[in-house]
Phi, psi and omega in degrees: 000343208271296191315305193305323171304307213285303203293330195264333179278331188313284176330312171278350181282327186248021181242326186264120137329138173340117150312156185059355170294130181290128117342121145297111205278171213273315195292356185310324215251002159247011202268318156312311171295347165264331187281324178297304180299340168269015169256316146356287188293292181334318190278326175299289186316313203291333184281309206292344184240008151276317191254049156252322160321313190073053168328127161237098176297145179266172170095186214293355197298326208260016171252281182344321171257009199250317157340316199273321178285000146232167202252041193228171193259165175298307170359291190309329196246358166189148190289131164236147207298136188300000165284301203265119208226005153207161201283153191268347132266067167341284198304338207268299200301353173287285173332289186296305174306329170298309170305325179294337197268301216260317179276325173078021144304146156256181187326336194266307207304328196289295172345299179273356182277309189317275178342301163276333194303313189287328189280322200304300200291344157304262194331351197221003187296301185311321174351272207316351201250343189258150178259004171214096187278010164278327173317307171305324201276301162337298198299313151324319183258350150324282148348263179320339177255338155275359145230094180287339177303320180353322204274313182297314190295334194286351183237036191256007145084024181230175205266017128357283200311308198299277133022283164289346223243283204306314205291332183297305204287315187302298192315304167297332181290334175239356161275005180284173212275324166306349208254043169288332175229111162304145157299181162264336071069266179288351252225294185297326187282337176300300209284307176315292163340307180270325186285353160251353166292328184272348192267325169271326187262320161094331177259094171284349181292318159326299184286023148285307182307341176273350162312308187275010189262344164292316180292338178298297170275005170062046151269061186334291195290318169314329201274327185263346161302306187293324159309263212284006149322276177337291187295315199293335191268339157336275221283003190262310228281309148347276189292336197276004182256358196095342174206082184293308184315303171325288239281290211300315216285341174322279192323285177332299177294342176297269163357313182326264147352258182358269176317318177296356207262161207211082194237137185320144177295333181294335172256026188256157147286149192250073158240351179257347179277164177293145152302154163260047192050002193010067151325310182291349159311279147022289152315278196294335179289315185266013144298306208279307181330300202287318185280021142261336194268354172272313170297334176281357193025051160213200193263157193203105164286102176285347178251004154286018222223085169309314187274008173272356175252357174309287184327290163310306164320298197291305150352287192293310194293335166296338178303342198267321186229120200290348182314318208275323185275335190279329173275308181240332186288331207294303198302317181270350147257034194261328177327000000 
């Protein structure tokens, strides 16, 4: 008799809602959904109400598209150091010639293409990965008012982006606590990724950095799955130009060159000149640090964290080339 009581108050305890518990409203279950589309659009306008401007970026975007209307390597077309001896973004410049050819874009349209296409593939990288995507938008705009120039490098229309963009998606995708033992899944899909990062952007040398900051937070298996991400879509990223052995050993000498060369700082490009630590970064990355460590109420190890030392790395490396912070660091604290 006892149980049959027990079995009858259960049942009912679990059929009457809580008294004073809110009722679920019928709009509940649309409301994530306005929020993706109005986080969607916002990132869509904002590409679409730069190059209404008729925005034009200085710098390699107009060698790049100017590239697609002829079929000759640079060697040919303006004197160059005698290591060069295939172009060093295949994929993009493949990508703008095909549309010029095969679609009959013309200078504007490859132009606005560069632009939003490139600010877009930034801008929406993160999607699959967040479960509230106004957080992203926050991260931006965090971001942007501690480097309001940000938004000019994010519109310099060159294959970078695509590149930071990729680098976005792996940071989210391997850095949860969970993503400690990679599927093979996600493993094929890494490699794939980064071997199309290389192929369009071409400095396969880059994608080291994110390596020592996994062996660094000891996720040993995570750090040598991403090593061999790396080396195998290098050398697939390689091939896809036709002269892999060329392509890689370029890039190195190119990197090389570079560093050895010993020119007033006032005559660098400025992805070469040093940062000037963006302290205000800085501020903020260690706000949103405490205030997470208030919200988890525990102790929270910043260096057990590939991307906080991802972060850290880029930082010190940015006093030598502002590239590494500007490029890789900036990207992994929007993470």
């Amino acid at each position: 008799m006892l149980p049959a009581v027990n079995a009858q108050a259960h049942d009912q305890m679990t059929e009457t809602p809580a008294q004073g518990s809110p009722k679920a409203s019928p709009m509940d279950r649309y409301v994530p959904l306005a929020a993706w589309l109005i986080v969607g659009l916002t990132l869509l306008l904002i590409s679409l109400r730069i190059i209404s401007y008729g925005f034009l970026p200085a710098g390699d975007a107009r060698r790049h598209v100017a590239k697609a209307f002829i079929d000759k390597p640079y060697s040919q077309i303006v004197v160059m150091r005698p290591e060069y001896t295939i172009d060093h973004s295949p994929g993009w410049e493949w990508l703008l010639r095909c549309l010029h050819q095969n679609a009959g874009w013309n200078l504007d349209a490859l132009v606005s293409f560069s632009v939003a296409g490139l600010l877009l593939c930034l801008f929406l990288a993160p999607l699959p990965w967040v479960r509230r995507p106004e957080a992203w938008l926050a991260a931006l705009l965090a971001q942007l008012v501690a480097i309001p120039e940000l938004m000019t490098r994010l519109t310099q229309a060159r294959p970078y982006l695509l590149t930071e963009a990729i680098l976005i998606g792996i940071l989210f995708s391997w850095c949860k606590p969970s993503a400690k033992n990679p599927s093979w899944s996600k493993i094929i899909l890494t490699t794939a990724a980064i071997g199309l990062s290389v192929w369009v952007h071409g400095a396969w040398y880059l994608w080291v950095l994110p390596l020592p900051a996994f062996f660094l937070a000891r996720w040993w298996r995570a750090g040598f799955s991403l090593t061999a991400c790396w080396l195998v879509g290098s050398f697939g990223g390689a091939l896809l130009t036709g002269k892999p052995i060329a392509f890689l050993k370029q890039a190195v000498a190119m990197a090389g060159s570079i560093s050895k060369e010993h020119v007033p700082q006032w005559m660098l490009v400025g992805e070469l000149t040093p940062s000037y630590g963006e302290f205000s970064t800085l501020a903020l990355v260690a706000i949103v640090f405490l205030w997470r460590r208030q919200q988890t109420k525990g102790e929270s190890d910043w260096f057990s964290q590939p991307l906080c030392w991802m972060i850290t790395l880029c930082w010190i490396l940015g006093f030598k080339a502002d590239r590494f912070w500007a490029d890789w660091g900036v990207p992994a604290v929007l993470v």
